[in-house]
JSON list of C-alpha atoms in Angstrom, two decimals:
[
{"chain": "V", "resi": 1, "resn": "TYR", "atom": "CA", "xyz": [181.42, 56.57, 115.49]},
{"chain": "V", "resi": 2, "resn": "TYR", "atom": "CA", "xyz": [178.95, 53.75, 115.31]},
{"chain": "V", "resi": 3, "resn": "VAL", "atom": "CA", "xyz": [175.88, 52.39, 113.56]},
{"chain": "V", "resi": 4, "resn": "ARG", "atom": "CA", "xyz": [173.28, 50.18, 115.28]},
{"chain": "V", "resi": 5, "resn": "GLY", "atom": "CA", "xyz": [172.83, 46.50, 114.42]},
{"chain": "V", "resi": 6, "resn": "ASN", "atom": "CA", "xyz": [169.80, 44.12, 114.41]},
{"chain": "V", "resi": 7, "resn": "HIS", "atom": "CA", "xyz": [170.60, 43.18, 118.12]},
{"chain": "V", "resi": 8, "resn": "SER", "atom": "CA", "xyz": [170.78, 46.78, 119.39]},
{"chain": "V", "resi": 9, "resn": "ASN", "atom": "CA", "xyz": [168.41, 48.23, 121.76]},
{"chain": "V", "resi": 10, "resn": "LEU", "atom": "CA", "xyz": [166.82, 51.63, 121.62]},
{"chain": "V", "resi": 11, "resn": "VAL", "atom": "CA", "xyz": [167.81, 52.30, 125.13]},
{"chain": "V", "resi": 12, "resn": "GLU", "atom": "CA", "xyz": [170.59, 50.34, 127.08]},
{"chain": "V", "resi": 13, "resn": "HIS", "atom": "CA", "xyz": [170.09, 50.19, 130.74]},
{"chain": "V", "resi": 14, "resn": "THR", "atom": "CA", "xyz": [173.36, 50.68, 132.76]},
{"chain": "V", "resi": 15, "resn": "SER", "atom": "CA", "xyz": [174.29, 51.16, 136.36]},
{"chain": "V", "resi": 16, "resn": "SER", "atom": "CA", "xyz": [174.42, 54.90, 135.69]},
{"chain": "V", "resi": 17, "resn": "GLY", "atom": "CA", "xyz": [171.02, 54.90, 134.15]},
{"chain": "V", "resi": 18, "resn": "PRO", "atom": "CA", "xyz": [169.50, 54.66, 130.69]},
{"chain": "V", "resi": 19, "resn": "LYS", "atom": "CA", "xyz": [171.67, 55.48, 127.60]},
{"chain": "V", "resi": 20, "resn": "THR", "atom": "CA", "xyz": [170.47, 55.98, 124.07]},
{"chain": "V", "resi": 21, "resn": "HIS", "atom": "CA", "xyz": [174.01, 55.97, 122.48]},
{"chain": "V", "resi": 22, "resn": "PRO", "atom": "CA", "xyz": [177.52, 55.10, 123.50]},
{"chain": "V", "resi": 23, "resn": "HIS", "atom": "CA", "xyz": [179.22, 57.78, 125.45]},
{"chain": "V", "resi": 24, "resn": "GLY", "atom": "CA", "xyz": [181.20, 60.17, 123.28]},
{"chain": "V", "resi": 25, "resn": "ALA", "atom": "CA", "xyz": [180.26, 58.36, 119.99]},
{"chain": "V", "resi": 26, "resn": "THR", "atom": "CA", "xyz": [178.54, 59.72, 117.01]},
{"chain": "V", "resi": 27, "resn": "ASP", "atom": "CA", "xyz": [175.76, 57.88, 115.17]},
{"chain": "V", "resi": 28, "resn": "LEU", "atom": "CA", "xyz": [176.58, 57.65, 111.54]},
{"chain": "V", "resi": 29, "resn": "HIS", "atom": "CA", "xyz": [173.32, 56.44, 110.33]},
{"chain": "V", "resi": 30, "resn": "ARG", "atom": "CA", "xyz": [172.31, 58.53, 107.32]},
{"chain": "V", "resi": 31, "resn": "ARG", "atom": "CA", "xyz": [174.78, 61.47, 108.45]},
{"chain": "V", "resi": 32, "resn": "VAL", "atom": "CA", "xyz": [177.73, 62.45, 106.39]},
{"chain": "V", "resi": 33, "resn": "ILE", "atom": "CA", "xyz": [180.59, 63.84, 108.40]},
{"chain": "V", "resi": 34, "resn": "ASN", "atom": "CA", "xyz": [183.77, 65.44, 107.38]},
{"chain": "V", "resi": 35, "resn": "ARG", "atom": "CA", "xyz": [186.19, 65.04, 110.22]},
{"chain": "V", "resi": 36, "resn": "HIS", "atom": "CA", "xyz": [189.89, 65.91, 109.98]},
{"chain": "V", "resi": 37, "resn": "GLY", "atom": "CA", "xyz": [189.55, 65.78, 106.20]},
{"chain": "V", "resi": 38, "resn": "MET", "atom": "CA", "xyz": [188.07, 62.26, 106.29]},
{"chain": "V", "resi": 39, "resn": "ILE", "atom": "CA", "xyz": [184.54, 61.90, 104.91]},
{"chain": "V", "resi": 40, "resn": "ILE", "atom": "CA", "xyz": [182.49, 59.27, 106.71]},
{"chain": "V", "resi": 41, "resn": "THR", "atom": "CA", "xyz": [178.88, 58.06, 106.51]},
{"chain": "V", "resi": 42, "resn": "GLY", "atom": "CA", "xyz": [176.97, 55.06, 107.67]},
{"chain": "V", "resi": 43, "resn": "VAL", "atom": "CA", "xyz": [173.67, 52.93, 107.51]},
{"chain": "V", "resi": 44, "resn": "GLU", "atom": "CA", "xyz": [172.49, 51.04, 110.52]},
{"chain": "V", "resi": 45, "resn": "GLY", "atom": "CA", "xyz": [170.72, 47.63, 110.66]},
{"chain": "V", "resi": 46, "resn": "SER", "atom": "CA", "xyz": [170.32, 44.47, 108.60]},
{"chain": "V", "resi": 47, "resn": "LEU", "atom": "CA", "xyz": [167.67, 42.84, 106.52]},
{"chain": "V", "resi": 48, "resn": "ARG", "atom": "CA", "xyz": [164.28, 42.31, 108.27]},
{"chain": "V", "resi": 49, "resn": "TYR", "atom": "CA", "xyz": [163.92, 38.67, 109.18]},
{"chain": "V", "resi": 50, "resn": "ARG", "atom": "CA", "xyz": [161.67, 39.12, 112.24]},
{"chain": "V", "resi": 51, "resn": "GLN", "atom": "CA", "xyz": [159.92, 41.94, 114.08]},
{"chain": "V", "resi": 52, "resn": "GLY", "atom": "CA", "xyz": [162.32, 44.23, 115.80]},
{"chain": "V", "resi": 53, "resn": "PRO", "atom": "CA", "xyz": [164.20, 47.52, 115.61]},
{"chain": "V", "resi": 54, "resn": "PHE", "atom": "CA", "xyz": [167.03, 48.14, 113.10]},
{"chain": "V", "resi": 55, "resn": "GLN", "atom": "CA", "xyz": [165.80, 45.72, 110.55]},
{"chain": "V", "resi": 56, "resn": "TYR", "atom": "CA", "xyz": [164.79, 46.77, 106.97]},
{"chain": "V", "resi": 57, "resn": "THR", "atom": "CA", "xyz": [163.71, 45.51, 103.59]},
{"chain": "V", "resi": 58, "resn": "GLN", "atom": "CA", "xyz": [166.03, 45.98, 100.63]},
{"chain": "V", "resi": 59, "resn": "THR", "atom": "CA", "xyz": [163.83, 48.81, 99.53]},
{"chain": "V", "resi": 60, "resn": "GLU", "atom": "CA", "xyz": [164.23, 50.63, 102.82]},
{"chain": "V", "resi": 61, "resn": "MET", "atom": "CA", "xyz": [168.01, 50.11, 102.65]},
{"chain": "V", "resi": 62, "resn": "TRP", "atom": "CA", "xyz": [167.95, 51.76, 99.13]},
{"chain": "V", "resi": 63, "resn": "LEU", "atom": "CA", "xyz": [166.08, 54.64, 100.70]},
{"chain": "V", "resi": 64, "resn": "HIS", "atom": "CA", "xyz": [168.64, 55.06, 103.37]},
{"chain": "V", "resi": 65, "resn": "VAL", "atom": "CA", "xyz": [171.39, 55.21, 100.81]},
{"chain": "V", "resi": 66, "resn": "LEU", "atom": "CA", "xyz": [169.50, 57.47, 98.49]},
{"chain": "V", "resi": 67, "resn": "ARG", "atom": "CA", "xyz": [168.86, 59.92, 101.35]},
{"chain": "V", "resi": 68, "resn": "ILE", "atom": "CA", "xyz": [172.62, 60.49, 101.82]},
{"chain": "V", "resi": 69, "resn": "ALA", "atom": "CA", "xyz": [173.29, 60.75, 98.10]},
{"chain": "V", "resi": 70, "resn": "PRO", "atom": "CA", "xyz": [172.83, 64.50, 97.77]},
{"chain": "V", "resi": 71, "resn": "ARG", "atom": "CA", "xyz": [175.51, 65.23, 100.51]},
{"chain": "V", "resi": 72, "resn": "LEU", "atom": "CA", "xyz": [177.79, 62.71, 98.70]},
{"chain": "V", "resi": 73, "resn": "LEU", "atom": "CA", "xyz": [177.33, 64.63, 95.41]},
{"chain": "V", "resi": 74, "resn": "TRP", "atom": "CA", "xyz": [178.07, 67.88, 97.30]},
{"chain": "V", "resi": 75, "resn": "ASN", "atom": "CA", "xyz": [181.23, 66.32, 98.60]},
{"chain": "V", "resi": 76, "resn": "ARG", "atom": "CA", "xyz": [182.36, 65.51, 95.14]},
{"chain": "V", "resi": 77, "resn": "ALA", "atom": "CA", "xyz": [181.90, 69.29, 94.18]},
{"chain": "V", "resi": 78, "resn": "LEU", "atom": "CA", "xyz": [183.64, 70.60, 97.27]},
{"chain": "V", "resi": 79, "resn": "TYR", "atom": "CA", "xyz": [186.56, 68.09, 97.91]},
{"chain": "V", "resi": 80, "resn": "GLY", "atom": "CA", "xyz": [186.87, 66.13, 94.54]},
{"chain": "V", "resi": 81, "resn": "ARG", "atom": "CA", "xyz": [185.62, 62.82, 96.04]},
{"chain": "V", "resi": 82, "resn": "TYR", "atom": "CA", "xyz": [182.28, 61.44, 97.41]},
{"chain": "V", "resi": 83, "resn": "LEU", "atom": "CA", "xyz": [183.25, 59.47, 100.29]},
{"chain": "V", "resi": 84, "resn": "ASP", "atom": "CA", "xyz": [186.20, 57.97, 102.08]},
{"chain": "V", "resi": 85, "resn": "ILE", "atom": "CA", "xyz": [184.79, 55.52, 104.59]},
{"chain": "V", "resi": 86, "resn": "PHE", "atom": "CA", "xyz": [181.35, 53.83, 104.60]},
{"chain": "V", "resi": 87, "resn": "VAL", "atom": "CA", "xyz": [180.29, 52.04, 108.00]},
{"chain": "V", "resi": 88, "resn": "SER", "atom": "CA", "xyz": [177.37, 49.71, 108.04]},
{"chain": "V", "resi": 89, "resn": "HIS", "atom": "CA", "xyz": [176.17, 46.86, 110.10]},
{"chain": "V", "resi": 90, "resn": "ALA", "atom": "CA", "xyz": [175.30, 44.57, 107.36]},
{"chain": "V", "resi": 91, "resn": "PRO", "atom": "CA", "xyz": [177.59, 43.65, 104.57]},
{"chain": "V", "resi": 92, "resn": "PRO", "atom": "CA", "xyz": [177.20, 44.45, 100.88]},
{"chain": "V", "resi": 93, "resn": "TRP", "atom": "CA", "xyz": [175.43, 42.07, 98.54]},
{"chain": "V", "resi": 94, "resn": "GLY", "atom": "CA", "xyz": [177.81, 39.25, 97.51]},
{"chain": "V", "resi": 95, "resn": "ILE", "atom": "CA", "xyz": [180.68, 40.27, 99.74]},
{"chain": "V", "resi": 96, "resn": "HIS", "atom": "CA", "xyz": [181.17, 38.42, 103.13]},
{"chain": "V", "resi": 97, "resn": "ASP", "atom": "CA", "xyz": [177.38, 37.75, 103.19]},
{"chain": "V", "resi": 98, "resn": "GLN", "atom": "CA", "xyz": [175.57, 34.43, 103.65]},
{"chain": "V", "resi": 99, "resn": "PRO", "atom": "CA", "xyz": [172.68, 32.83, 101.94]},
{"chain": "V", "resi": 100, "resn": "ASP", "atom": "CA", "xyz": [170.21, 32.83, 104.80]},
{"chain": "V", "resi": 101, "resn": "LEU", "atom": "CA", "xyz": [167.89, 35.87, 105.03]},
{"chain": "V", "resi": 102, "resn": "PRO", "atom": "CA", "xyz": [169.32, 37.25, 108.30]},
{"chain": "V", "resi": 103, "resn": "HIS", "atom": "CA", "xyz": [172.87, 37.44, 106.76]},
{"chain": "V", "resi": 104, "resn": "GLN", "atom": "CA", "xyz": [172.28, 38.38, 103.25]},
{"chain": "V", "resi": 105, "resn": "GLY", "atom": "CA", "xyz": [173.99, 41.54, 102.02]},
{"chain": "V", "resi": 106, "resn": "ILE", "atom": "CA", "xyz": [172.42, 44.78, 101.02]},
{"chain": "V", "resi": 107, "resn": "LYS", "atom": "CA", "xyz": [172.05, 45.50, 97.29]},
{"chain": "V", "resi": 108, "resn": "ALA", "atom": "CA", "xyz": [172.14, 49.32, 97.85]},
{"chain": "V", "resi": 109, "resn": "PHE", "atom": "CA", "xyz": [175.54, 48.88, 99.64]},
{"chain": "V", "resi": 110, "resn": "ARG", "atom": "CA", "xyz": [176.97, 47.07, 96.60]},
{"chain": "V", "resi": 111, "resn": "TRP", "atom": "CA", "xyz": [175.69, 49.84, 94.35]},
{"chain": "V", "resi": 112, "resn": "LEU", "atom": "CA", "xyz": [177.28, 52.43, 96.64]},
{"chain": "V", "resi": 113, "resn": "LEU", "atom": "CA", "xyz": [180.71, 50.70, 96.26]},
{"chain": "V", "resi": 114, "resn": "GLU", "atom": "CA", "xyz": [180.39, 50.52, 92.46]},
{"chain": "V", "resi": 115, "resn": "THR", "atom": "CA", "xyz": [179.16, 54.10, 92.03]},
{"chain": "V", "resi": 116, "resn": "ILE", "atom": "CA", "xyz": [180.60, 56.27, 94.94]},
{"chain": "V", "resi": 117, "resn": "LYS", "atom": "CA", "xyz": [183.76, 54.03, 95.52]},
{"chain": "V", "resi": 118, "resn": "PRO", "atom": "CA", "xyz": [184.63, 54.78, 99.15]},
{"chain": "V", "resi": 119, "resn": "ARG", "atom": "CA", "xyz": [188.17, 53.80, 100.03]},
{"chain": "V", "resi": 120, "resn": "TYR", "atom": "CA", "xyz": [187.05, 51.62, 102.90]},
{"chain": "V", "resi": 121, "resn": "HIS", "atom": "CA", "xyz": [183.66, 49.83, 103.80]},
{"chain": "V", "resi": 122, "resn": "PHE", "atom": "CA", "xyz": [183.52, 48.65, 107.45]},
{"chain": "V", "resi": 123, "resn": "HIS", "atom": "CA", "xyz": [180.67, 46.24, 108.32]},
{"chain": "V", "resi": 124, "resn": "GLY", "atom": "CA", "xyz": [179.97, 43.82, 111.05]},
{"chain": "V", "resi": 125, "resn": "HIS", "atom": "CA", "xyz": [177.06, 41.44, 111.49]},
{"chain": "V", "resi": 126, "resn": "ILE", "atom": "CA", "xyz": [178.66, 38.47, 109.83]},
{"chain": "V", "resi": 127, "resn": "HIS", "atom": "CA", "xyz": [180.18, 36.33, 112.75]},
{"chain": "V", "resi": 128, "resn": "VAL", "atom": "CA", "xyz": [183.49, 34.90, 112.33]},
{"chain": "V", "resi": 129, "resn": "TYR", "atom": "CA", "xyz": [184.11, 31.40, 113.95]},
{"chain": "V", "resi": 130, "resn": "ARG", "atom": "CA", "xyz": [187.00, 30.22, 111.87]},
{"chain": "V", "resi": 131, "resn": "GLN", "atom": "CA", "xyz": [190.49, 31.77, 111.46]},
{"chain": "V", "resi": 132, "resn": "ASP", "atom": "CA", "xyz": [190.52, 30.91, 107.78]},
{"chain": "V", "resi": 133, "resn": "THR", "atom": "CA", "xyz": [187.24, 33.03, 107.15]},
{"chain": "V", "resi": 134, "resn": "GLN", "atom": "CA", "xyz": [187.79, 35.81, 104.66]},
{"chain": "V", "resi": 135, "resn": "THR", "atom": "CA", "xyz": [187.28, 39.15, 106.52]},
{"chain": "V", "resi": 136, "resn": "VAL", "atom": "CA", "xyz": [189.09, 41.52, 104.11]},
{"chain": "V", "resi": 137, "resn": "THR", "atom": "CA", "xyz": [188.17, 41.76, 100.39]},
{"chain": "V", "resi": 138, "resn": "GLN", "atom": "CA", "xyz": [189.18, 44.30, 97.70]},
{"chain": "V", "resi": 139, "resn": "TYR", "atom": "CA", "xyz": [186.13, 45.12, 95.48]},
{"chain": "V", "resi": 140, "resn": "LEU", "atom": "CA", "xyz": [187.08, 47.52, 92.75]},
{"chain": "V", "resi": 141, "resn": "SER", "atom": "CA", "xyz": [188.71, 50.58, 94.56]},
{"chain": "V", "resi": 142, "resn": "THR", "atom": "CA", "xyz": [186.97, 49.67, 97.99]},
{"chain": "V", "resi": 143, "resn": "THR", "atom": "CA", "xyz": [188.69, 47.62, 100.77]},
{"chain": "V", "resi": 144, "resn": "VAL", "atom": "CA", "xyz": [185.75, 45.88, 102.45]},
{"chain": "V", "resi": 145, "resn": "ILE", "atom": "CA", "xyz": [186.48, 44.77, 106.04]},
{"chain": "V", "resi": 146, "resn": "ASN", "atom": "CA", "xyz": [184.29, 42.74, 108.32]},
{"chain": "V", "resi": 147, "resn": "THR", "atom": "CA", "xyz": [184.86, 44.08, 111.72]},
{"chain": "V", "resi": 148, "resn": "TYR", "atom": "CA", "xyz": [182.87, 41.44, 113.75]},
{"chain": "V", "resi": 149, "resn": "GLY", "atom": "CA", "xyz": [184.18, 41.58, 117.21]},
{"chain": "V", "resi": 150, "resn": "CYS", "atom": "CA", "xyz": [186.63, 44.43, 116.92]},
{"chain": "V", "resi": 151, "resn": "ARG", "atom": "CA", "xyz": [189.17, 45.62, 114.56]},
{"chain": "V", "resi": 152, "resn": "GLU", "atom": "CA", "xyz": [191.58, 48.55, 114.62]},
{"chain": "V", "resi": 153, "resn": "THR", "atom": "CA", "xyz": [192.75, 49.88, 111.09]},
{"chain": "V", "resi": 154, "resn": "GLN", "atom": "CA", "xyz": [195.24, 52.55, 110.18]},
{"chain": "V", "resi": 155, "resn": "VAL", "atom": "CA", "xyz": [193.88, 54.73, 107.39]},
{"chain": "V", "resi": 156, "resn": "GLU", "atom": "CA", "xyz": [196.60, 56.59, 105.66]},
{"chain": "V", "resi": 157, "resn": "PRO", "atom": "CA", "xyz": [195.70, 59.99, 104.06]},
{"chain": "V", "resi": 158, "resn": "PHE", "atom": "CA", "xyz": [195.80, 60.34, 100.27]},
{"chain": "V", "resi": 159, "resn": "ASN", "atom": "CA", "xyz": [197.87, 63.05, 98.68]},
{"chain": "V", "resi": 160, "resn": "ARG", "atom": "CA", "xyz": [196.27, 65.83, 96.64]},
{"chain": "V", "resi": 161, "resn": "SER", "atom": "CA", "xyz": [197.77, 64.59, 93.33]},
{"chain": "V", "resi": 162, "resn": "SER", "atom": "CA", "xyz": [195.99, 61.07, 93.73]},
{"chain": "V", "resi": 163, "resn": "THR", "atom": "CA", "xyz": [193.29, 60.38, 91.17]},
{"chain": "V", "resi": 164, "resn": "SER", "atom": "CA", "xyz": [191.86, 57.68, 93.51]},
{"chain": "V", "resi": 165, "resn": "PRO", "atom": "CA", "xyz": [189.10, 58.44, 95.93]},
{"chain": "V", "resi": 166, "resn": "GLY", "atom": "CA", "xyz": [190.43, 59.16, 99.20]},
{"chain": "V", "resi": 167, "resn": "PHE", "atom": "CA", "xyz": [191.86, 61.87, 101.45]},
{"chain": "V", "resi": 168, "resn": "GLN", "atom": "CA", "xyz": [192.91, 65.24, 100.04]},
{"chain": "V", "resi": 169, "resn": "ARG", "atom": "CA", "xyz": [193.37, 66.89, 103.38]},
{"chain": "V", "resi": 170, "resn": "GLY", "atom": "CA", "xyz": [194.60, 65.74, 106.85]},
{"chain": "V", "resi": 171, "resn": "VAL", "atom": "CA", "xyz": [197.77, 64.86, 108.47]},
{"chain": "V", "resi": 172, "resn": "GLY", "atom": "CA", "xyz": [198.98, 61.61, 109.98]},
{"chain": "V", "resi": 173, "resn": "ASN", "atom": "CA", "xyz": [197.11, 58.37, 110.58]},
{"chain": "V", "resi": 174, "resn": "HIS", "atom": "CA", "xyz": [193.44, 58.13, 111.32]},
{"chain": "V", "resi": 175, "resn": "LYS", "atom": "CA", "xyz": [192.29, 55.22, 113.53]},
{"chain": "V", "resi": 176, "resn": "VAL", "atom": "CA", "xyz": [189.06, 53.76, 112.82]},
{"chain": "V", "resi": 177, "resn": "THR", "atom": "CA", "xyz": [187.48, 51.14, 115.07]},
{"chain": "V", "resi": 178, "resn": "LYS", "atom": "CA", "xyz": [184.15, 49.46, 115.11]},
{"chain": "V", "resi": 179, "resn": "ASP", "atom": "CA", "xyz": [182.59, 46.32, 116.82]}
]
């Protein structure tokens, strides 16, 4: 699974020819996927700070999030929860973000964490240059993880009796990686 970032190209030119997406990967941008009992969605890009692809205004980011909202409501009715994992390139507003425009967080993502309450939010975009930089933050019931570079995380399924948002189905561990 992946979402594109502000430095992504529409087409990558490789020795085997042009590619529009990573081999074998699924673009999560504005798609809601239930895979092995794990509900995942994502939003690409960062705030617009110059002309280029995969850059959006705060308003456009709200529109991306609102576009997936009906599917999330449907998940709540079918599975008893809205979402397990939210993947984005940019961080949520006020968590792992920075004050300069290119690295500000997304207000719609903060709303999603407060309202939809996914178990995890994986994001990139914020480069980590120091070992003491905070890259994992618990915000309400969501663990927010900056995956700059690469990170592998074990995601344990929830049991059916849990009242927290999370997994109701699925067996074993689910590995989620994003760079």
